[in-house]
Short mmCIF file of C-alpha atoms in Angstrom, two decimals:
data_model
loop_
_atom_site.label_atom_id
_atom_site.label_comp_id
_atom_site.label_asym_id
_atom_site.label_seq_id
_atom_site.Cartn_x
_atom_site.Cartn_y
_atom_site.Cartn_z
CA MET S 1181 114.66 98.86 104.78
CA ALA S 1182 112.51 95.98 103.53
CA ASN S 1183 110.76 95.73 106.88
CA ALA S 1184 110.05 99.44 106.92
CA LEU S 1185 108.51 99.25 103.43
CA ILE S 1186 106.62 96.00 103.65
CA GLY S 1187 105.98 95.55 107.37
CA THR S 1188 107.34 92.99 109.76
CA GLY S 1189 104.24 90.80 109.57
CA PHE S 1190 101.91 89.70 112.35
CA GLN S 1191 100.67 86.64 114.18
CA LEU S 1192 97.02 85.54 114.37
CA GLY S 1193 96.44 82.53 116.59
CA LYS S 1194 98.64 79.70 115.30
CA PHE S 1195 99.26 81.41 111.98
CA SER S 1196 102.08 83.83 111.29
CA PHE S 1197 101.87 86.13 108.26
CA SER S 1198 104.88 87.78 106.71
CA GLY S 1199 104.06 91.35 105.74
CA LEU S 1200 105.01 90.84 102.09
CA ARG S 1201 103.09 87.61 101.55
CA PHE S 1202 99.97 88.93 103.27
CA LEU S 1203 100.11 92.16 101.24
CA VAL S 1204 100.51 90.37 97.90
CA VAL S 1205 97.84 87.72 98.54
CA THR S 1206 95.39 90.38 99.73
CA LEU S 1207 96.15 92.49 96.66
CA LYS S 1208 95.66 89.48 94.40
CA TYR S 1209 92.16 88.72 95.68
CA LEU S 1210 91.14 92.36 95.85
CA LEU S 1211 92.10 92.72 92.19
CA PHE S 1212 90.28 89.54 91.25
CA PHE S 1213 87.05 90.82 92.79
CA TYR S 1214 87.62 94.31 91.39
CA VAL S 1215 87.88 92.93 87.86
CA VAL S 1216 84.89 90.63 88.23
CA VAL S 1217 82.50 93.08 89.92
CA VAL S 1218 83.49 96.57 88.80
CA VAL S 1219 84.17 95.75 85.15
CA VAL S 1220 80.81 93.98 84.76
CA VAL S 1221 78.98 96.90 86.41
CA VAL S 1222 80.77 99.47 84.24
CA ASP S 1223 80.01 97.51 81.08
CA VAL S 1224 76.34 97.12 81.92
CA VAL S 1225 76.03 100.85 82.61
CA VAL S 1226 77.85 101.74 79.36
CA VAL S 1227 75.64 99.43 77.33
CA VAL S 1228 72.42 100.66 78.95
CA VAL S 1229 73.36 104.28 78.31
CA VAL S 1230 74.74 103.82 74.79
CA VAL S 1231 72.52 101.11 73.35
CA GLY S 1232 69.46 100.51 75.50
CA VAL S 1233 68.19 97.84 77.86
CA ASP S 1234 67.35 95.18 75.23
CA VAL S 1235 70.94 94.22 74.52
CA VAL S 1236 72.11 94.16 78.14
CA VAL S 1237 71.46 90.44 78.70
CA VAL S 1238 73.49 89.38 75.65
CA VAL S 1239 76.33 91.74 76.47
CA VAL S 1240 76.49 90.73 80.15
CA VAL S 1241 76.95 87.08 79.14
CA VAL S 1242 79.78 88.00 76.74
CA VAL S 1243 81.38 90.36 79.25
CA ILE S 1244 81.28 87.79 82.06
CA ASP S 1245 83.10 85.31 79.80
CA VAL S 1246 85.76 87.91 78.98
CA VAL S 1247 86.06 89.00 82.62
CA VAL S 1248 86.65 85.42 83.76
CA VAL S 1249 89.52 85.09 81.27
CA VAL S 1250 90.96 88.51 82.15
CA SER S 1251 90.67 87.74 85.88
CA LEU S 1252 92.60 84.51 85.42
CA VAL S 1253 95.29 86.45 83.54
CA VAL S 1254 95.44 89.02 86.37
CA VAL S 1255 95.81 86.25 88.97
CA VAL S 1256 98.55 84.53 86.93
CA VAL S 1257 100.42 87.84 86.46
CA ILE S 1258 100.25 88.53 90.19
CA ASP S 1259 101.46 84.99 90.94
CA VAL S 1260 104.45 85.56 88.66
CA VAL S 1261 105.14 88.90 90.38
CA VAL S 1262 104.98 87.15 93.78
CA VAL S 1263 107.70 84.76 92.62
CA VAL S 1264 109.82 87.70 91.45
CA VAL S 1265 109.31 89.52 94.76
CA VAL S 1266 110.14 86.41 96.82
CA VAL S 1267 113.29 85.82 94.77
CA VAL S 1268 114.47 89.41 95.03
CA VAL S 1269 113.39 90.14 98.61
CA VAL S 1270 116.83 89.03 99.86
CA VAL S 1271 118.39 92.25 98.60
CA ASP S 1272 116.95 95.19 100.52
CA GLN S 1273 117.74 97.82 97.90
CA VAL S 1274 115.96 95.94 95.11
CA VAL S 1275 112.75 95.53 97.13
CA VAL S 1276 111.89 99.17 96.46
CA VAL S 1277 112.13 98.58 92.71
CA VAL S 1278 110.10 95.36 92.89
CA VAL S 1279 107.33 97.00 94.94
CA VAL S 1280 107.13 99.81 92.37
CA VAL S 1281 107.09 97.24 89.53
CA VAL S 1282 104.26 95.34 91.26
CA VAL S 1283 102.17 98.51 91.55
CA VAL S 1284 102.80 99.48 87.91
CA VAL S 1285 102.00 95.97 86.62
CA VAL S 1286 98.79 95.84 88.66
CA VAL S 1287 97.62 99.25 87.42
CA VAL S 1288 98.40 98.40 83.79
CA VAL S 1289 96.63 95.03 84.00
CA VAL S 1290 93.52 96.57 85.56
CA VAL S 1291 93.38 99.35 82.97
CA VAL S 1292 93.79 96.86 80.12
CA ALA S 1293 91.11 94.60 81.64
CA VAL S 1294 88.63 97.48 81.83
CA ALA S 1295 89.44 98.61 78.29
CA VAL S 1296 89.06 95.10 76.84
CA ALA S 1297 85.79 94.47 78.64
CA VAL S 1298 84.30 97.82 77.54
CA ALA S 1299 85.42 97.26 73.95
CA VAL S 1300 83.86 93.79 73.88
CA ALA S 1301 80.63 95.08 75.40
CA VAL S 1302 80.30 97.86 72.86
CA ALA S 1303 81.19 95.56 69.95
CA ALA S 1304 78.65 92.97 71.09
CA ALA S 1305 76.01 95.65 71.46
CA GLU S 1306 76.69 97.02 67.98
CA THR S 1307 76.62 93.50 66.48
CA GLN S 1308 73.29 92.80 68.17
CA LEU S 1309 71.83 96.06 66.79
CA GLN S 1310 72.86 95.17 63.23
CA LEU S 1311 71.08 91.81 63.42
#
């Protein structure tokens, strides 16, 4: 059952990849780049539309700082989930639950990251306007 869900893995030259490890590592880096690139772009667009171009430079600096922190949190959370998956992968029936938990955790972390970054961008823009 685990192999059907996760894949049996593959071999590339000298290197052999287990399906689970390859999937999780790929997901980890995809999420990292998603958070760094997409969140910054969304924040810049929100600030330009809501506030105007003048504040964008200040907000982008603040947002990049926040995104770096959030990205590190996302990577740490995924690393913890990898440990959980590796520990539980022995029991086939539990793998289904763990895979579902991984997906839910990833979605929640990404949504929270976007929400935090947008909130910080808007707050920074409003603070800049009041000065």
